[in-house]
mmCIF file of C-alpha atoms in Angstrom:
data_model
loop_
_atom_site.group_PDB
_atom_site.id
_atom_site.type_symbol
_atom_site.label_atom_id
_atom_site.label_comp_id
_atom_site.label_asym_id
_atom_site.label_seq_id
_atom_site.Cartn_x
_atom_site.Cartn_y
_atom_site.Cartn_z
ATOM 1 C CA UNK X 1 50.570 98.939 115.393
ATOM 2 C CA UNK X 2 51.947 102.542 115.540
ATOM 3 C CA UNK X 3 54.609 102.735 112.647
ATOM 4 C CA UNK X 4 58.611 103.867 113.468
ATOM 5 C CA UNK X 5 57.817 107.301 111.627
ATOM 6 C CA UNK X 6 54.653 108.306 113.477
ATOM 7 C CA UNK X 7 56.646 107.318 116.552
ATOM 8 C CA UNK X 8 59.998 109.170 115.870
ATOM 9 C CA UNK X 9 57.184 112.256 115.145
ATOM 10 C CA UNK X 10 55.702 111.816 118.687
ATOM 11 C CA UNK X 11 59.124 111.749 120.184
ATOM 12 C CA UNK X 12 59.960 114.816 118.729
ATOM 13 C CA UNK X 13 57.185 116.540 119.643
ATOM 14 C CA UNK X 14 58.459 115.697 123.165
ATOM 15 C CA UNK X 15 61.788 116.998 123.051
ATOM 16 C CA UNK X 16 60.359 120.357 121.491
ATOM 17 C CA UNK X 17 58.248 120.633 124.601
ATOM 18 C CA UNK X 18 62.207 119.632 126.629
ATOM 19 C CA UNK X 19 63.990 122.175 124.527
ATOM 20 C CA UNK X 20 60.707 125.149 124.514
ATOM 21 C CA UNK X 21 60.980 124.711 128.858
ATOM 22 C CA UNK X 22 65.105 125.750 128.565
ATOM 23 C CA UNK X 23 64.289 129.033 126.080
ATOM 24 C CA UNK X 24 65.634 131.814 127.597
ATOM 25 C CA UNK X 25 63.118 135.212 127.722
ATOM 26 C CA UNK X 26 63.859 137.804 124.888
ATOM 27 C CA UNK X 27 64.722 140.803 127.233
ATOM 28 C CA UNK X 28 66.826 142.922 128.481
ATOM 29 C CA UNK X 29 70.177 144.495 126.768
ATOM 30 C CA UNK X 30 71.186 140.757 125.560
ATOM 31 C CA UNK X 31 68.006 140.566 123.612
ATOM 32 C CA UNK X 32 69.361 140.498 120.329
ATOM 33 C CA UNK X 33 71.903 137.564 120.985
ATOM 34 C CA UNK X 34 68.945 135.933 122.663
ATOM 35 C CA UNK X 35 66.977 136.326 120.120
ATOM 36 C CA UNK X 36 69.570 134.495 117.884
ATOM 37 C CA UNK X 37 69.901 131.404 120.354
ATOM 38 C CA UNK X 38 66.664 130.569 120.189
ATOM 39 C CA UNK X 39 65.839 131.136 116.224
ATOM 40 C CA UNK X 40 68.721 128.633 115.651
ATOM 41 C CA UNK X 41 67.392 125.780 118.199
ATOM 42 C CA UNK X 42 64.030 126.520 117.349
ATOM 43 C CA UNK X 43 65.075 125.755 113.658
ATOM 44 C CA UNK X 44 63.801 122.516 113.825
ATOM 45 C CA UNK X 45 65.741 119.432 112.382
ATOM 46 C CA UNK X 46 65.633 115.937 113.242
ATOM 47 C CA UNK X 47 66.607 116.182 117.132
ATOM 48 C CA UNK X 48 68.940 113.010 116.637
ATOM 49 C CA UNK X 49 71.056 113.220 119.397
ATOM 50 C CA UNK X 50 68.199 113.955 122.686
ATOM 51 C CA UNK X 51 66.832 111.075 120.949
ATOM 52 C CA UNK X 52 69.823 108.427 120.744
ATOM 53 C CA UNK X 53 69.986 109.693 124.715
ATOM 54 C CA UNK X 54 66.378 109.107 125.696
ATOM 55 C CA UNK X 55 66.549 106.275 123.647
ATOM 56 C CA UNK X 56 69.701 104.570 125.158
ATOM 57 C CA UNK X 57 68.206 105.692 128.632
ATOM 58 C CA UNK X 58 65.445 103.489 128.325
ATOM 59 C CA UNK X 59 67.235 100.495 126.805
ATOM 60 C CA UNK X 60 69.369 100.305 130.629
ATOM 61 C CA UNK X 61 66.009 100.935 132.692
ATOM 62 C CA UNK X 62 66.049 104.337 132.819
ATOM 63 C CA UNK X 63 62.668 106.736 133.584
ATOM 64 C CA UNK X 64 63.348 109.589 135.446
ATOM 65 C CA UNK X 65 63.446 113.225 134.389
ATOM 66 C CA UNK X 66 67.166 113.726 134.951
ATOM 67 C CA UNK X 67 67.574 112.632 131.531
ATOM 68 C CA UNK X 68 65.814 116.052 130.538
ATOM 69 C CA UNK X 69 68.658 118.614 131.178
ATOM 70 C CA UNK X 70 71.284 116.896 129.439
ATOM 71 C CA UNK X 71 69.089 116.297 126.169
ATOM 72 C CA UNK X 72 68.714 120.265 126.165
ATOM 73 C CA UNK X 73 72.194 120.318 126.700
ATOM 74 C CA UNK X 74 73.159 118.201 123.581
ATOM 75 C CA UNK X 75 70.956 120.170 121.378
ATOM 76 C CA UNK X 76 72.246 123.565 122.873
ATOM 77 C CA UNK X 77 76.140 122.081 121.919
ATOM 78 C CA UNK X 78 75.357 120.648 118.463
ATOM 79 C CA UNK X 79 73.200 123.503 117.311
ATOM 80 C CA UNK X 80 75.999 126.099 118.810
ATOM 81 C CA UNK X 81 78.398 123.824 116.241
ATOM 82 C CA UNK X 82 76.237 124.426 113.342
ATOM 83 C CA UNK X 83 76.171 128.355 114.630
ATOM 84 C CA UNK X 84 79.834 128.454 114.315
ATOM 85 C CA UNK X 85 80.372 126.025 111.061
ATOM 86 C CA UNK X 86 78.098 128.218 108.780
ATOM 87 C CA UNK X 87 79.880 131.472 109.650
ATOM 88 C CA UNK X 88 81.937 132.729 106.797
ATOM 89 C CA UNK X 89 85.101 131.767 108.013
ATOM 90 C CA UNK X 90 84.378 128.105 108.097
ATOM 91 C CA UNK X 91 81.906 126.295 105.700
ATOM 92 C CA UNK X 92 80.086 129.882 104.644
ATOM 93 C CA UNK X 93 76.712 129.007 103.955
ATOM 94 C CA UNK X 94 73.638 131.089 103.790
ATOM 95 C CA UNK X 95 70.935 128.155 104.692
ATOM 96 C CA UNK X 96 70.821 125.564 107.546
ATOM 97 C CA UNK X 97 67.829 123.121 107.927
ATOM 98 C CA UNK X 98 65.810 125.191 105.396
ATOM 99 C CA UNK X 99 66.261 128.379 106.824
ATOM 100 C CA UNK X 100 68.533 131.198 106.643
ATOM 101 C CA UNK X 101 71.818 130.919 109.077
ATOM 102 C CA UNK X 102 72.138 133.058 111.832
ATOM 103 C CA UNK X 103 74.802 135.633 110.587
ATOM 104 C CA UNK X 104 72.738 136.082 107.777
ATOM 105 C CA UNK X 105 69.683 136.885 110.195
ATOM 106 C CA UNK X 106 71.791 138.701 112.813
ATOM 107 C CA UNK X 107 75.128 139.196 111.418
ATOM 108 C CA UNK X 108 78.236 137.378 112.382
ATOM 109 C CA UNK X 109 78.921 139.483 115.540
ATOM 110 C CA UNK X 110 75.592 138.078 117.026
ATOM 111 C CA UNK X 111 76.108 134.464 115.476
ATOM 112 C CA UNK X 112 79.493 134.356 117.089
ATOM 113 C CA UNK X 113 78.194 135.545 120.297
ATOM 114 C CA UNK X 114 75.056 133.294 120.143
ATOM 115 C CA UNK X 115 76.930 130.033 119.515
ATOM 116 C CA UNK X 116 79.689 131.023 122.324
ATOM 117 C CA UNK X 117 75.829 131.659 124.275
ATOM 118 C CA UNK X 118 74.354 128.279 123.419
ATOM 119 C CA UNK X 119 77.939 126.151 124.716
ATOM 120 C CA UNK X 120 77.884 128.156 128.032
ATOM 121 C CA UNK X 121 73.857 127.617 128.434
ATOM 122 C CA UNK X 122 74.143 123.695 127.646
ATOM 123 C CA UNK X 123 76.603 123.271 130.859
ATOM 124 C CA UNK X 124 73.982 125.854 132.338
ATOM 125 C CA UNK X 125 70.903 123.961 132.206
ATOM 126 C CA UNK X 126 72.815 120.655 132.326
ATOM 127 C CA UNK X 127 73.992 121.657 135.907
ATOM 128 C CA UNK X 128 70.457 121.524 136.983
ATOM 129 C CA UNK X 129 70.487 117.253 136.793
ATOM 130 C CA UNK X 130 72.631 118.209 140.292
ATOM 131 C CA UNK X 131 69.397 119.253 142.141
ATOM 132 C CA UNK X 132 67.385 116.590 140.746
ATOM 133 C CA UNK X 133 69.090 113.379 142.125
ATOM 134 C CA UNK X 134 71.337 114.950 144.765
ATOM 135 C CA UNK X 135 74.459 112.491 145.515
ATOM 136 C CA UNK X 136 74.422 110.463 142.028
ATOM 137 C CA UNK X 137 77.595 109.904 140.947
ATOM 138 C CA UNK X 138 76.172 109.067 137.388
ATOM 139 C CA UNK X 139 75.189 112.845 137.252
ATOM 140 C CA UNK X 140 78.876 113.821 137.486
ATOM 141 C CA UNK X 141 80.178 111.106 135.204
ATOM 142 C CA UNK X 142 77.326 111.926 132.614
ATOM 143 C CA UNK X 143 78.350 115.888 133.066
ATOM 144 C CA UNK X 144 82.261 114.536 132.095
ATOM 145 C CA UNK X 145 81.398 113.300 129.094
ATOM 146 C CA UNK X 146 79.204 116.566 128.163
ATOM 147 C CA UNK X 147 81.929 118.427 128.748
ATOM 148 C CA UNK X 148 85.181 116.080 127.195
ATOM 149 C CA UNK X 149 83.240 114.767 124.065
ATOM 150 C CA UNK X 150 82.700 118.383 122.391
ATOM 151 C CA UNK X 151 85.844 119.742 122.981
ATOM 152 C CA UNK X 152 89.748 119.414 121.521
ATOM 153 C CA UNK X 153 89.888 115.490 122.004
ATOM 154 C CA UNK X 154 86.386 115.304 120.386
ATOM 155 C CA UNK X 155 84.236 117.556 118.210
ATOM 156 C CA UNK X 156 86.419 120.508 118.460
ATOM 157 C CA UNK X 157 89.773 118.307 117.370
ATOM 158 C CA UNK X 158 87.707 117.386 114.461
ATOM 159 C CA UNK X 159 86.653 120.365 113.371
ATOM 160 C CA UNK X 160 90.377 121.416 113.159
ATOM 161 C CA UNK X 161 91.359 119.259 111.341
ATOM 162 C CA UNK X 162 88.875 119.862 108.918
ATOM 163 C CA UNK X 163 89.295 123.070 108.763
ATOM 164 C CA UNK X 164 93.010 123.194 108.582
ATOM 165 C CA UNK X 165 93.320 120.448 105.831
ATOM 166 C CA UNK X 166 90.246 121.653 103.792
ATOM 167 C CA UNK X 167 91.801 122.123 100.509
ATOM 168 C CA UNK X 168 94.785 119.271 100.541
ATOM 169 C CA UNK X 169 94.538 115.878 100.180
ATOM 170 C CA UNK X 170 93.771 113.781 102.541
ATOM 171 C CA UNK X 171 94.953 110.485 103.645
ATOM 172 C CA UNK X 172 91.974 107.753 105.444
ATOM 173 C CA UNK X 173 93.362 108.112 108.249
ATOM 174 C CA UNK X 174 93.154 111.637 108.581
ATOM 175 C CA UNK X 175 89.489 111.690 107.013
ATOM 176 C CA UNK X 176 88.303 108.900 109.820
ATOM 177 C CA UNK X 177 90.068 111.610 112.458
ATOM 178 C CA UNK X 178 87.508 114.270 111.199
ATOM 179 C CA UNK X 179 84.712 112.121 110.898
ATOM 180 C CA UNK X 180 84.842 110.139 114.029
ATOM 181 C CA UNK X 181 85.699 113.200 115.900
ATOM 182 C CA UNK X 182 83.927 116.178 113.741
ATOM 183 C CA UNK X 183 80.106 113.968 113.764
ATOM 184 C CA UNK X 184 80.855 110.933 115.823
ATOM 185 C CA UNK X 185 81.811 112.539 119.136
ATOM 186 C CA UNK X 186 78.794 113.757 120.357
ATOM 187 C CA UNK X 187 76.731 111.060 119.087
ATOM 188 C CA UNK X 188 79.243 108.666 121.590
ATOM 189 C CA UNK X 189 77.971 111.317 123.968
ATOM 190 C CA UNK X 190 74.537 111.006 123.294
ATOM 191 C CA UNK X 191 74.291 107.353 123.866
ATOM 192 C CA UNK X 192 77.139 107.103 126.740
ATOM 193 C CA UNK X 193 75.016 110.033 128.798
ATOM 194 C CA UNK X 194 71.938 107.559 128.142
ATOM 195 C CA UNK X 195 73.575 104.455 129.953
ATOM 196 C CA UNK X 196 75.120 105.958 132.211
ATOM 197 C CA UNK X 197 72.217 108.035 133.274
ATOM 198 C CA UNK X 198 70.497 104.921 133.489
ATOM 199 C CA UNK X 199 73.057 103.006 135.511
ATOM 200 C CA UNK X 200 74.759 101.043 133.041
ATOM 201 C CA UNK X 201 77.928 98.999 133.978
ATOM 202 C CA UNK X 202 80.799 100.560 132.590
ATOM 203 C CA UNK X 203 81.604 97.524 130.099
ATOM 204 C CA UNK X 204 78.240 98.376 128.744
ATOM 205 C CA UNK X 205 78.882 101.949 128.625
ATOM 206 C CA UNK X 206 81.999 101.592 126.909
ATOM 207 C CA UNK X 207 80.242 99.415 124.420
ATOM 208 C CA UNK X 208 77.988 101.685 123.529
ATOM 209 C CA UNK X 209 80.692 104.777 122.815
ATOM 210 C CA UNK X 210 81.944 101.708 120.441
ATOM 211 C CA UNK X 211 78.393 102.031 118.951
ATOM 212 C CA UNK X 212 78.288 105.239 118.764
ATOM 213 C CA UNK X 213 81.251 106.012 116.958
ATOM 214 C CA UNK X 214 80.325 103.444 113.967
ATOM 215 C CA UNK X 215 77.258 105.020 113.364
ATOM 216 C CA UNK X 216 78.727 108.706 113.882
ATOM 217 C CA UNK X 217 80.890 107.636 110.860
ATOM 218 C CA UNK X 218 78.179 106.081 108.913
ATOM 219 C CA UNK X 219 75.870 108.994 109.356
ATOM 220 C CA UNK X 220 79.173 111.444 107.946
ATOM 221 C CA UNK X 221 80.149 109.228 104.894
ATOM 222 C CA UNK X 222 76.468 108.939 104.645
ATOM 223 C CA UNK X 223 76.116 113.128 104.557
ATOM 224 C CA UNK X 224 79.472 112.868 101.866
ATOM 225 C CA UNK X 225 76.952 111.001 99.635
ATOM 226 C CA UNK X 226 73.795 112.804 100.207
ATOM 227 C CA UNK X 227 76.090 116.138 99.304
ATOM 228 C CA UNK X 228 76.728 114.585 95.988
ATOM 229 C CA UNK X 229 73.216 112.777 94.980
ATOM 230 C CA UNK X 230 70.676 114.465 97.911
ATOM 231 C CA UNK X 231 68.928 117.641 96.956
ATOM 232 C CA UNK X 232 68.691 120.790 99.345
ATOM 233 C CA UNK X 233 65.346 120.286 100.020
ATOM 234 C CA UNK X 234 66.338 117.014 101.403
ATOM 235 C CA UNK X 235 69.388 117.457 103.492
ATOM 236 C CA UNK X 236 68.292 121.480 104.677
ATOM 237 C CA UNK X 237 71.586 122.877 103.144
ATOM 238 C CA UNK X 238 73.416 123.579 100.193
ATOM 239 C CA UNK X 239 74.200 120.890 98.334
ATOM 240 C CA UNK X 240 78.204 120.130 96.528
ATOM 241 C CA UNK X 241 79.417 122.423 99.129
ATOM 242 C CA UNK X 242 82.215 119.841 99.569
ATOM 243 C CA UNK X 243 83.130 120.153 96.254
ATOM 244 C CA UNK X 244 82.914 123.536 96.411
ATOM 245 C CA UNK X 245 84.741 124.173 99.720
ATOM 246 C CA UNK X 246 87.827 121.982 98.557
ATOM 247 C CA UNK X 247 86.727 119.235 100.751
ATOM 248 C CA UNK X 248 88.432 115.573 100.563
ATOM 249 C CA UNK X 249 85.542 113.128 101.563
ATOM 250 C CA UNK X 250 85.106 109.839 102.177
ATOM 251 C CA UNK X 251 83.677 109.212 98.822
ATOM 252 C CA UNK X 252 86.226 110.890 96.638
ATOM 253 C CA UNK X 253 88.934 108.813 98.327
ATOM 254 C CA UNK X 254 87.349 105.222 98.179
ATOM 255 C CA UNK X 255 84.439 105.730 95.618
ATOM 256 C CA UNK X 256 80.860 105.895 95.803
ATOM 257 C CA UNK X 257 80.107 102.640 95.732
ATOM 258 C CA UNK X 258 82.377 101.708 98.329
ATOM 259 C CA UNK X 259 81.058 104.074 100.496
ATOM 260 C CA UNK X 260 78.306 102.858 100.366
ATOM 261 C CA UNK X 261 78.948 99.578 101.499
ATOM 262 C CA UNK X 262 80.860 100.471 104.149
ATOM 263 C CA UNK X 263 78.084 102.445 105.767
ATOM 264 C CA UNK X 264 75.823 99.450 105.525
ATOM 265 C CA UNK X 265 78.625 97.203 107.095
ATOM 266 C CA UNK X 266 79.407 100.019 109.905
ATOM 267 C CA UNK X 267 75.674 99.941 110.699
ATOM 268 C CA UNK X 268 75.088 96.219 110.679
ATOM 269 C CA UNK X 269 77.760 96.085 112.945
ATOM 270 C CA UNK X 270 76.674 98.817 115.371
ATOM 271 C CA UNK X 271 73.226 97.219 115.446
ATOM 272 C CA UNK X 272 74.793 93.467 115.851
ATOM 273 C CA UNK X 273 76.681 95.225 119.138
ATOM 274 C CA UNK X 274 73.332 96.991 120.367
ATOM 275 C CA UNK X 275 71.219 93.902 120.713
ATOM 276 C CA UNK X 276 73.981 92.014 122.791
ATOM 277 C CA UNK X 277 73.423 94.834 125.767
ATOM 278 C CA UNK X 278 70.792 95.911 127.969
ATOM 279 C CA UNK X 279 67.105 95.449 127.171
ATOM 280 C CA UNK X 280 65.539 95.110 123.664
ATOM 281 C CA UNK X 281 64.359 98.730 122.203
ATOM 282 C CA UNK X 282 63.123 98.118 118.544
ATOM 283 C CA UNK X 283 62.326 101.725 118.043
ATOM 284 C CA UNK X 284 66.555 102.651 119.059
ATOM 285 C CA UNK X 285 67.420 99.809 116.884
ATOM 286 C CA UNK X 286 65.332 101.199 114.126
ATOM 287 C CA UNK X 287 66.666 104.831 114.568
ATOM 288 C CA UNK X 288 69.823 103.610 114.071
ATOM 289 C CA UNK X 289 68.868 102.707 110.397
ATOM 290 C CA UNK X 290 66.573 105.513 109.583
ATOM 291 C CA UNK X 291 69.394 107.681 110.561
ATOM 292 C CA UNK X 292 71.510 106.072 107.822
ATOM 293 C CA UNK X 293 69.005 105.911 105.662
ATOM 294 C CA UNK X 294 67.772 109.481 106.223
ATOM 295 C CA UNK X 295 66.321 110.402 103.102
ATOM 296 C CA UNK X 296 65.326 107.026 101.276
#
């Protein structure tokens, strides 16, 4: 029996070949911001959300190649976030998934203009889905929630808020805005895109954005711990750079251990709601948990 971790490797491996077919040529007088755009997807890290979408896909039926474009496109968005978070003006660091960030590569001109790239090539190769399965509505639905779940009701909103409170306190309400919004829009996204891709009814779908958004804030208190107890080598960045950054988190407002138990009940919960819908997928169930137990 092939184990979940030499399976989560194989599926990797497949959305590197998804991503390497969307890489854009390194020509022309745009080379250099090229260049950038594909250094930072090509960085590697753990692909989670093409995977919660192929993933949800097949838990509704789903086994076409229209699923293709939009996990490119989720990628392109979250790694264009990442872009834009390290730059000095926001979070400020020097290393992302083990690597150094792209305005220390390129400089922040070319990091600006290579995240701004990456959002505009997501809807880009997204588009394509049209010419796949011409006259499914689902395409247009799926490309509506690509296009709302990033932006100023979604990851945008959460990011400022984050920025703009980064150095007050913070009440839990305001802390499950970022979190929910910052981290746990586009993996709603990610597994909304999957079902309805896939044809699920829209009771289901919504179900699954309910899904989505406990284990987008399990995965973010989860990253508040690992920034206090992980090592860099573990979580591919800089670690106590809440601390350092004036951050309130999760943990310093309810406690560690607290924390921690919430992200257990969050998960048990998301996984109690996944197994009442669609078909039985062990290995989406079991992502679910690896991804909040990411480094144990």
């Amino acid at each position: 029996m092939i184990d979940f971790k030499q399976q989560l490797q194989e599926r990797v491996m497949v959305i590197e070949e998804i991503l390497n077919q969307y890489l854009l040529e390194e020509t022309g007088y745009q080379k250099i911001v090229i260049q950038a755009m594909n250094y930072t997807l090509k960085a590697g890290g753990k692909r989670i959300r093409p995977l919660l979408m192929l993933e949800t896909y097949k838990k509704f039926g789903g086994t076409e190649k229209v699923i293709e474009p939009f996990m490119a496109a989720i990628e392109m968005i979250h790694t264009y976030s990442l872009v834009h978070d390290d730059l000095p003006a926001l979070d400020n660091d020097d290393y992302r998934r083990g690597r150094k960030t792209a305005h220390i590569v390129y400089g922040e001109d070319m990091a600006i203009l290579a995240g701004d790239a990456l959002l505009n090539y997501a809807f880009e190769v997204a588009s394509t889905a049209f010419s796949m399965k011409e006259g499914d509505v689902s395409i247009g639905r799926a490309f509506q929630v690509l296009a709302s779940k990033p932006g100023i009701h979604g990851m945008i909103g959460g990011q400022t808020a984050d920025v703009e409170l980064t150095g007050k306190p913070l009440t839990l309400e305001q802390i499950l805005f970022i979190h929910r919004n910052k981290t746990g829009a586009l993996l709603e996204a990610s597994m909304m895109i999957g079902a309805i891709l896939a044809g699920a009814k829209e009771e289901d779908v919504i179900k699954i954005q309910q899904i989505g958004s406990n284990i987008g804030l399990a995965f973010q208190i989860e990253d508040d711990i690992l920034d206090i107890i992980g090592t860099e080598e573990e979580i591919g960045k800089p670690v106590n750079s809440d601390e350092r950054n004036g951050k309130t988190t999760y943990v310093s407002l309810k406690g560690m251990e607290q924390a921690k138990e919430d992200v257990k009940q969050l998960t048990k919960e998301a996984i109690t709601q996944l197994s009442q819908i669609g078909t039985e997928n062990t290995f989406l169930t079991e992502l679910l948990q690896y991804l909040i137990n990411r480094t144990h």
